[in-house]
């Protein structure tokens, strides 16, 4: 019987352990936190958006864009849904985003733990792994509680995102010591900090819009949805979706800007015409009341400030230049990105173990036979919306199955 040590008891580690145990392997999970899957409990605001029915290659990012999809196809969304249904988790579909019917992330964690225990997986918690050394008979794993020997190792120790939940980057250190290269690890699915001071006046506002990120003037990514405005900059799902590109640009010391469009259903010309019609209908209305019903009061004041329009002025007295100034502020508000929030605030990371050094069929190291990778430790990150957990299930399944010899 093959003894497999899984380092890291997060989603991918638990999946790898369960898959290997189902194949008949003797499996040990080594987890440095006091419980398995602490990070899983925080996903989906505690409800666990565990996958997404809409799946295609562009939902996953990697230096080699073909790599993630080759793994996801080996354990796809339908298999994921069936797997969790077999464990007792019935899924609720919210526009393609799948949650457990109970709306509890703890339910997903509990069924994984119970299945691991049913299959005889041994679990050691509060144990910190410091080094992995290959030997003629497998591996020696050095921990703060002694040495563990195993025939094969699945390294699923997470990334550096949310270190308080266990992802402290220690897996990267072990991988590097084994000769693996790291693609620079940067915060992703994270808030962005902006240079302008006006954010303090609009903090707390949420508004539908689009966010486009530019690096040295070249468009990198765009997304649309509810933008959250904070006292330091921008947040919300569309910001999260483009944040990895901002992190890369900042890491490369390039100029990073974002353009916010608060009326994305209009072109700038269409919205200018819309404003003119709105003025024609109520020319006597004061500009401080002009945007009522269209924008939050804090945003309305910002548009007037940027376009240098007096709030006491009647709408009918606005010049074409002032109208165009307001339209520009609303449809293409440019803001300079100074930083991404740190790893403590990030949901995942961009970067990790270079996939060119990993077999795309088994996730086995091409440098160290018997060493496998799963989850966030690899240079793969997905969109917000269940994709990073799908990557965890898929990569954990592939690594666990291959480590068990199948």
Short mmCIF file of C-alpha atoms in Angstrom, two decimals:
data_model
loop_
_atom_site.label_atom_id
_atom_site.label_comp_id
_atom_site.label_asym_id
_atom_site.label_seq_id
_atom_site.Cartn_x
_atom_site.Cartn_y
_atom_site.Cartn_z
CA UNK A 1 0.00 0.00 0.00
CA UNK A 2 1.40 3.38 -1.06
CA UNK A 3 1.76 5.89 1.78
CA UNK A 4 1.00 9.42 0.63
CA UNK A 5 1.54 12.54 2.72
CA UNK A 6 -0.64 15.49 1.81
CA UNK A 7 0.83 18.75 3.09
CA UNK A 8 -2.00 21.23 3.58
CA UNK A 9 -5.56 20.39 4.60
CA UNK A 10 -7.41 22.97 2.54
CA UNK A 11 -9.90 22.19 -0.24
CA UNK A 12 -7.33 20.81 -2.71
CA UNK A 13 -5.51 18.85 -0.01
CA UNK A 14 -8.69 17.23 1.29
CA UNK A 15 -9.73 16.38 -2.26
CA UNK A 16 -6.33 14.85 -3.01
CA UNK A 17 -6.45 12.81 0.20
CA UNK A 18 -9.97 11.53 -0.46
CA UNK A 19 -9.19 10.62 -4.08
CA UNK A 20 -5.99 8.81 -3.15
CA UNK A 21 -7.71 6.95 -0.32
CA UNK A 22 -10.56 5.91 -2.62
CA UNK A 23 -7.90 4.37 -4.85
CA UNK A 24 -6.61 2.33 -1.93
CA UNK A 25 -3.65 4.40 -0.76
CA UNK A 26 -2.69 5.00 2.84
CA UNK A 27 -2.98 8.76 3.30
CA UNK A 28 -1.84 11.23 5.95
CA UNK A 29 -2.85 14.90 5.94
CA UNK A 30 -0.48 17.35 7.66
CA UNK A 31 -2.21 20.66 8.44
CA UNK A 32 -0.57 23.53 10.29
CA UNK A 33 -3.82 25.09 11.57
CA UNK A 34 -5.79 23.55 14.41
CA UNK A 35 -8.56 22.44 12.03
CA UNK A 36 -8.85 21.45 8.39
CA UNK A 37 -10.24 23.85 5.78
CA UNK A 38 -10.35 27.11 7.73
CA UNK A 39 -10.08 29.12 4.52
CA UNK A 40 -12.97 27.19 3.00
CA UNK A 41 -15.27 28.49 5.73
CA UNK A 42 -14.79 32.08 4.55
CA UNK A 43 -15.63 31.45 0.89
CA UNK A 44 -18.79 32.94 -0.56
CA UNK A 45 -19.25 35.09 2.55
CA UNK A 46 -19.61 31.91 4.56
CA UNK A 47 -21.98 30.26 2.08
CA UNK A 48 -19.31 28.57 -0.11
CA UNK A 49 -19.77 29.20 -3.81
CA UNK A 50 -18.13 25.83 -4.51
CA UNK A 51 -18.20 25.92 -8.32
CA UNK A 52 -19.77 27.60 -11.35
CA UNK A 53 -21.75 26.00 -14.17
CA UNK A 54 -20.23 28.37 -16.73
CA UNK A 55 -16.82 26.90 -17.46
CA UNK A 56 -14.37 27.77 -20.22
CA UNK A 57 -10.60 28.17 -20.47
CA UNK A 58 -10.62 31.97 -20.05
CA UNK A 59 -12.01 31.55 -16.53
CA UNK A 60 -8.53 30.49 -15.39
CA UNK A 61 -5.23 32.39 -15.55
CA UNK A 62 -1.71 31.03 -15.84
CA UNK A 63 1.53 31.84 -17.65
CA UNK A 64 0.64 28.83 -19.80
CA UNK A 65 -3.04 29.50 -20.49
CA UNK A 66 -3.61 25.96 -21.77
CA UNK A 67 -2.48 24.33 -18.53
CA UNK A 68 -5.42 24.92 -16.12
CA UNK A 69 -8.07 23.76 -18.56
CA UNK A 70 -6.29 20.45 -19.16
CA UNK A 71 -6.67 19.75 -15.45
CA UNK A 72 -10.22 21.09 -15.09
CA UNK A 73 -11.37 18.86 -17.94
CA UNK A 74 -10.17 15.81 -15.99
CA UNK A 75 -12.56 16.59 -13.14
CA UNK A 76 -15.17 18.97 -14.51
CA UNK A 77 -18.09 20.82 -13.00
CA UNK A 78 -20.54 17.97 -13.58
CA UNK A 79 -18.20 15.57 -11.76
CA UNK A 80 -17.84 18.11 -8.97
CA UNK A 81 -21.61 18.40 -8.53
CA UNK A 82 -21.98 14.60 -8.57
CA UNK A 83 -19.14 14.16 -6.11
CA UNK A 84 -20.65 16.52 -3.55
CA UNK A 85 -24.12 15.11 -4.10
CA UNK A 86 -22.72 11.67 -3.25
CA UNK A 87 -21.43 13.17 0.00
CA UNK A 88 -24.84 14.66 0.79
CA UNK A 89 -24.49 18.22 -0.50
CA UNK A 90 -27.38 19.22 -2.74
CA UNK A 91 -26.49 22.33 -4.75
CA UNK A 92 -28.46 25.53 -5.21
CA UNK A 93 -28.08 27.28 -8.57
CA UNK A 94 -27.90 31.08 -8.55
CA UNK A 95 -27.33 32.15 -12.15
CA UNK A 96 -24.71 29.46 -12.57
CA UNK A 97 -23.06 30.04 -9.20
CA UNK A 98 -23.50 26.87 -7.13
CA UNK A 99 -23.88 26.89 -3.36
CA UNK A 100 -24.86 24.15 -0.91
CA UNK A 101 -28.62 24.11 -0.36
CA UNK A 102 -27.98 24.87 3.31
CA UNK A 103 -26.01 28.02 2.38
CA UNK A 104 -23.32 26.92 4.84
CA UNK A 105 -19.66 26.60 3.95
CA UNK A 106 -19.33 24.51 7.10
CA UNK A 107 -21.50 21.83 5.46
CA UNK A 108 -19.04 21.46 2.57
CA UNK A 109 -16.13 21.23 4.98
CA UNK A 110 -17.92 18.74 7.20
CA UNK A 111 -18.79 16.28 4.42
CA UNK A 112 -15.19 16.36 3.20
CA UNK A 113 -13.91 15.68 6.71
CA UNK A 114 -16.39 12.87 7.25
CA UNK A 115 -15.50 11.25 3.92
CA UNK A 116 -11.79 11.44 4.71
CA UNK A 117 -12.39 9.79 8.06
CA UNK A 118 -14.62 7.13 6.49
CA UNK A 119 -11.83 6.23 4.08
CA UNK A 120 -9.29 5.96 6.88
CA UNK A 121 -7.31 9.09 6.07
CA UNK A 122 -5.12 10.01 9.04
CA UNK A 123 -5.18 13.68 9.98
CA UNK A 124 -2.60 15.59 11.99
CA UNK A 125 -3.38 19.22 12.75
CA UNK A 126 -1.28 21.98 14.38
CA UNK A 127 1.80 20.55 12.71
CA UNK A 128 4.06 22.79 10.65
CA UNK A 129 6.10 21.30 7.82
CA UNK A 130 9.44 22.96 7.22
CA UNK A 131 11.23 20.88 4.59
CA UNK A 132 10.75 17.97 2.20
CA UNK A 133 13.78 15.83 1.39
CA UNK A 134 13.68 13.13 -1.31
CA UNK A 135 15.31 9.83 -0.43
CA UNK A 136 15.83 6.46 -2.10
CA UNK A 137 12.65 5.13 -0.50
CA UNK A 138 10.50 8.23 -0.93
CA UNK A 139 10.49 11.37 1.14
CA UNK A 140 11.36 12.62 4.60
CA UNK A 141 9.16 15.49 5.74
CA UNK A 142 10.55 17.56 8.58
CA UNK A 143 7.98 19.14 10.89
CA UNK A 144 7.99 20.93 14.22
CA UNK A 145 6.74 17.65 15.73
CA UNK A 146 9.24 15.25 14.24
CA UNK A 147 9.95 13.55 10.91
CA UNK A 148 7.34 11.92 8.69
CA UNK A 149 8.23 9.38 6.00
CA UNK A 150 6.13 8.86 2.90
CA UNK A 151 6.42 7.19 -0.48
CA UNK A 152 4.87 10.18 -2.24
CA UNK A 153 3.95 13.75 -1.35
CA UNK A 154 1.14 16.03 -2.48
CA UNK A 155 2.11 19.63 -1.73
CA UNK A 156 -1.12 21.61 -1.36
CA UNK A 157 -0.04 24.20 1.16
CA UNK A 158 -1.92 27.11 -0.43
CA UNK A 159 -0.59 30.49 -1.48
CA UNK A 160 0.03 33.68 0.52
CA UNK A 161 -3.55 34.98 0.39
CA UNK A 162 -5.31 35.26 3.76
CA UNK A 163 -2.32 34.04 5.82
CA UNK A 164 -4.37 34.11 9.03
CA UNK A 165 -6.32 31.16 7.62
CA UNK A 166 -3.20 29.13 6.91
CA UNK A 167 -1.89 30.28 3.52
CA UNK A 168 1.36 31.82 4.71
CA UNK A 169 3.58 31.00 1.72
CA UNK A 170 5.49 28.19 3.45
CA UNK A 171 4.67 25.84 0.58
CA UNK A 172 6.49 28.14 -1.81
CA UNK A 173 9.61 27.92 0.35
CA UNK A 174 9.54 24.11 0.33
CA UNK A 175 8.96 24.02 -3.43
CA UNK A 176 11.82 26.42 -4.08
CA UNK A 177 14.19 24.35 -1.94
CA UNK A 178 13.30 21.36 -4.09
CA UNK A 179 14.47 23.26 -7.17
CA UNK A 180 11.18 24.63 -8.45
CA UNK A 181 10.82 28.08 -9.98
CA UNK A 182 8.18 30.52 -8.77
CA UNK A 183 6.25 32.89 -11.00
CA UNK A 184 6.15 36.13 -8.92
CA UNK A 185 3.40 35.80 -6.32
CA UNK A 186 1.10 38.82 -6.16
CA UNK A 187 -2.29 39.58 -4.55
CA UNK A 188 -5.31 38.80 -6.77
CA UNK A 189 -9.07 39.12 -6.25
CA UNK A 190 -8.28 42.09 -4.07
CA UNK A 191 -9.17 45.77 -3.53
CA UNK A 192 -7.18 48.51 -5.26
CA UNK A 193 -5.81 51.65 -3.62
CA UNK A 194 -6.01 54.89 -5.63
CA UNK A 195 -4.10 58.17 -5.57
CA UNK A 196 -7.02 60.64 -5.66
CA UNK A 197 -8.26 62.19 -2.42
CA UNK A 198 -11.93 62.40 -3.42
CA UNK A 199 -12.52 58.78 -2.38
CA UNK A 200 -12.86 59.84 1.24
CA UNK A 201 -15.96 61.86 0.22
CA UNK A 202 -17.65 58.98 -1.62
CA UNK A 203 -16.67 56.12 0.70
CA UNK A 204 -19.46 53.62 1.30
CA UNK A 205 -21.21 54.19 -2.04
CA UNK A 206 -22.04 51.19 -4.22
CA UNK A 207 -22.89 51.74 -7.87
CA UNK A 208 -23.22 49.66 -11.01
CA UNK A 209 -20.47 50.29 -13.50
CA UNK A 210 -17.49 48.94 -15.38
CA UNK A 211 -13.80 48.93 -14.47
CA UNK A 212 -11.05 48.91 -17.10
CA UNK A 213 -7.39 48.49 -16.13
CA UNK A 214 -4.63 49.99 -18.25
CA UNK A 215 -0.88 49.40 -17.94
CA UNK A 216 1.21 52.12 -19.56
CA UNK A 217 -1.90 53.10 -21.51
CA UNK A 218 -2.68 49.63 -22.88
CA UNK A 219 -5.98 48.01 -21.92
CA UNK A 220 -5.44 44.77 -19.96
CA UNK A 221 -8.86 43.80 -18.61
CA UNK A 222 -12.40 45.03 -18.14
CA UNK A 223 -15.31 43.87 -16.00
CA UNK A 224 -18.75 45.14 -15.05
CA UNK A 225 -20.90 44.89 -11.94
CA UNK A 226 -21.35 46.58 -8.58
CA UNK A 227 -18.39 48.81 -7.78
CA UNK A 228 -17.78 49.52 -4.10
CA UNK A 229 -16.11 52.82 -3.32
CA UNK A 230 -13.93 52.97 -0.21
CA UNK A 231 -12.02 55.72 1.54
CA UNK A 232 -8.83 54.54 -0.18
CA UNK A 233 -10.09 53.44 -3.61
CA UNK A 234 -12.18 50.78 -5.30
CA UNK A 235 -13.53 47.35 -4.44
CA UNK A 236 -16.32 44.96 -5.45
CA UNK A 237 -16.41 41.93 -7.74
CA UNK A 238 -15.55 43.76 -11.01
CA UNK A 239 -12.52 45.28 -9.30
CA UNK A 240 -11.50 41.87 -7.98
CA UNK A 241 -11.73 40.39 -11.47
CA UNK A 242 -9.23 42.87 -12.93
CA UNK A 243 -7.01 43.29 -9.86
CA UNK A 244 -4.46 40.63 -10.88
CA UNK A 245 -3.52 42.75 -13.89
CA UNK A 246 -3.08 45.83 -11.71
CA UNK A 247 -0.84 43.81 -9.37
CA UNK A 248 1.32 42.70 -12.29
CA UNK A 249 1.68 46.25 -13.63
CA UNK A 250 2.61 47.61 -10.21
CA UNK A 251 5.13 44.79 -9.71
CA UNK A 252 6.70 45.73 -13.05
CA UNK A 253 6.92 49.39 -11.92
CA UNK A 254 4.64 50.53 -14.73
CA UNK A 255 1.89 53.13 -14.69
CA UNK A 256 -1.40 51.53 -13.74
CA UNK A 257 -4.68 53.35 -14.21
CA UNK A 258 -8.32 52.35 -14.03
CA UNK A 259 -11.19 53.93 -15.92
CA UNK A 260 -14.56 53.77 -14.18
CA UNK A 261 -17.75 54.02 -16.22
CA UNK A 262 -20.86 54.56 -14.11
CA UNK A 263 -23.22 54.38 -17.12
CA UNK A 264 -21.78 51.41 -19.04
CA UNK A 265 -24.92 50.87 -21.10
CA UNK A 266 -24.27 54.19 -22.91
CA UNK A 267 -21.48 55.46 -25.10
CA UNK A 268 -20.16 58.83 -23.98
CA UNK A 269 -21.97 60.48 -26.92
CA UNK A 270 -25.24 58.75 -26.08
CA UNK A 271 -25.01 59.75 -22.44
CA UNK A 272 -24.21 63.36 -23.34
CA UNK A 273 -27.39 63.41 -25.43
CA UNK A 274 -29.26 61.83 -22.52
CA UNK A 275 -28.10 64.60 -20.17
CA UNK A 276 -29.18 67.26 -22.64
CA UNK A 277 -32.67 65.75 -22.90
CA UNK A 278 -32.85 65.58 -19.12
CA UNK A 279 -31.97 69.28 -18.96
CA UNK A 280 -34.58 70.15 -21.59
CA UNK A 281 -37.28 68.43 -19.52
CA UNK A 282 -36.46 70.35 -16.31
CA UNK A 283 -34.32 73.37 -17.20
CA UNK A 284 -35.29 75.14 -13.96
CA UNK A 285 -33.90 72.38 -11.72
CA UNK A 286 -30.82 73.28 -9.71
CA UNK A 287 -27.76 71.23 -10.55
CA UNK A 288 -27.41 70.06 -6.95
CA UNK A 289 -30.70 68.22 -7.52
CA UNK A 290 -30.18 67.34 -11.18
CA UNK A 291 -28.84 63.81 -10.68
CA UNK A 292 -31.36 62.78 -8.02
CA UNK A 293 -32.80 59.41 -8.98
CA UNK A 294 -29.82 58.66 -11.18
CA UNK A 295 -26.84 58.63 -8.81
CA UNK A 296 -26.10 58.58 -5.12
CA UNK A 297 -25.91 62.08 -3.67
CA UNK A 298 -22.20 61.72 -2.92
CA UNK A 299 -21.50 60.80 -6.55
CA UNK A 300 -23.68 63.64 -7.82
CA UNK A 301 -21.57 66.11 -5.86
CA UNK A 302 -18.41 64.56 -7.29
CA UNK A 303 -19.58 64.95 -10.89
CA UNK A 304 -20.31 68.64 -10.32
CA UNK A 305 -16.95 69.15 -8.63
CA UNK A 306 -14.99 67.48 -11.43
CA UNK A 307 -16.86 69.40 -14.15
CA UNK A 308 -16.61 72.70 -12.21
CA UNK A 309 -20.38 73.18 -12.15
CA UNK A 310 -21.98 75.27 -9.39
CA UNK A 311 -24.66 73.28 -7.57
CA UNK A 312 -26.90 76.35 -7.33
CA UNK A 313 -26.87 76.82 -11.07
CA UNK A 314 -30.02 76.01 -13.02
CA UNK A 315 -29.67 73.06 -15.39
CA UNK A 316 -30.82 75.11 -18.38
CA UNK A 317 -27.91 77.49 -17.90
CA UNK A 318 -25.24 74.79 -18.31
CA UNK A 319 -22.98 75.15 -21.30
CA UNK A 320 -22.20 72.35 -23.74
CA UNK A 321 -18.70 72.25 -22.28
CA UNK A 322 -20.05 71.73 -18.76
CA UNK A 323 -22.45 69.01 -19.93
CA UNK A 324 -19.65 67.21 -21.75
CA UNK A 325 -17.45 67.58 -18.65
CA UNK A 326 -20.07 65.84 -16.50
CA UNK A 327 -20.58 63.11 -19.10
CA UNK A 328 -16.85 62.49 -19.24
CA UNK A 329 -16.58 62.27 -15.45
CA UNK A 330 -19.43 59.77 -15.33
CA UNK A 331 -18.48 57.62 -18.32
CA UNK A 332 -14.70 57.66 -18.08
CA UNK A 333 -13.47 58.60 -14.62
CA UNK A 334 -9.75 57.94 -14.70
CA UNK A 335 -8.02 57.02 -11.45
CA UNK A 336 -4.39 56.17 -10.73
CA UNK A 337 -3.78 52.83 -9.00
CA UNK A 338 -1.03 53.11 -6.43
CA UNK A 339 -1.22 49.67 -4.84
CA UNK A 340 -3.23 46.52 -4.43
CA UNK A 341 -4.24 45.69 -0.90
CA UNK A 342 -1.85 43.24 0.79
CA UNK A 343 -2.06 39.45 0.90
CA UNK A 344 -4.07 39.67 4.12
CA UNK A 345 -7.00 41.08 2.11
CA UNK A 346 -6.59 38.98 -1.04
CA UNK A 347 -8.77 35.98 -1.82
CA UNK A 348 -6.12 34.28 -3.97
CA UNK A 349 -2.73 34.98 -5.51
CA UNK A 350 -1.44 35.35 -9.00
CA UNK A 351 1.73 33.31 -9.53
CA UNK A 352 3.21 30.30 -7.77
CA UNK A 353 5.04 27.14 -8.84
CA UNK A 354 5.76 27.41 -12.56
CA UNK A 355 3.53 24.97 -14.43
CA UNK A 356 6.20 24.31 -17.06
CA UNK A 357 7.92 22.27 -14.34
CA UNK A 358 4.81 20.16 -13.65
CA UNK A 359 3.30 17.36 -15.71
CA UNK A 360 0.02 18.62 -17.18
CA UNK A 361 -1.50 15.14 -17.02
CA UNK A 362 -0.71 14.17 -13.43
CA UNK A 363 0.53 17.33 -11.66
CA UNK A 364 3.70 15.45 -10.77
CA UNK A 365 6.88 17.45 -10.50
CA UNK A 366 9.12 17.14 -13.54
CA UNK A 367 12.08 17.72 -11.22
CA UNK A 368 11.28 15.47 -8.26
CA UNK A 369 9.52 12.16 -9.06
CA UNK A 370 6.82 11.33 -6.52
CA UNK A 371 6.12 14.97 -5.66
CA UNK A 372 2.75 16.35 -6.76
CA UNK A 373 1.15 19.78 -6.54
CA UNK A 374 -2.48 20.80 -6.04
CA UNK A 375 -4.43 24.00 -5.49
CA UNK A 376 -3.25 27.56 -5.08
CA UNK A 377 0.44 26.73 -4.75
CA UNK A 378 0.57 26.41 -8.54
CA UNK A 379 0.64 29.37 -10.90
CA UNK A 380 -3.11 29.21 -11.51
CA UNK A 381 -5.81 31.63 -10.38
CA UNK A 382 -9.42 31.77 -11.42
CA UNK A 383 -12.10 34.38 -11.72
CA UNK A 384 -14.21 35.25 -8.71
CA UNK A 385 -17.33 33.08 -8.63
CA UNK A 386 -16.42 29.52 -7.67
CA UNK A 387 -13.56 29.03 -10.12
CA UNK A 388 -10.75 28.87 -7.58
CA UNK A 389 -12.59 26.16 -5.68
CA UNK A 390 -13.22 24.28 -8.92
CA UNK A 391 -9.48 24.46 -9.52
CA UNK A 392 -8.96 23.06 -6.01
CA UNK A 393 -11.31 20.11 -6.64
CA UNK A 394 -9.90 19.39 -10.10
CA UNK A 395 -6.22 19.68 -9.19
CA UNK A 396 -6.72 17.78 -5.93
CA UNK A 397 -8.46 14.96 -7.77
CA UNK A 398 -5.78 14.71 -10.47
CA UNK A 399 -2.88 14.85 -8.00
CA UNK A 400 -4.47 12.40 -5.58
CA UNK A 401 -5.36 9.90 -8.27
CA UNK A 402 -1.89 10.07 -9.85
CA UNK A 403 -0.10 9.81 -6.50
CA UNK A 404 -2.08 6.67 -5.74
CA UNK A 405 -0.78 5.14 -8.96
CA UNK A 406 -3.82 5.50 -11.22
#
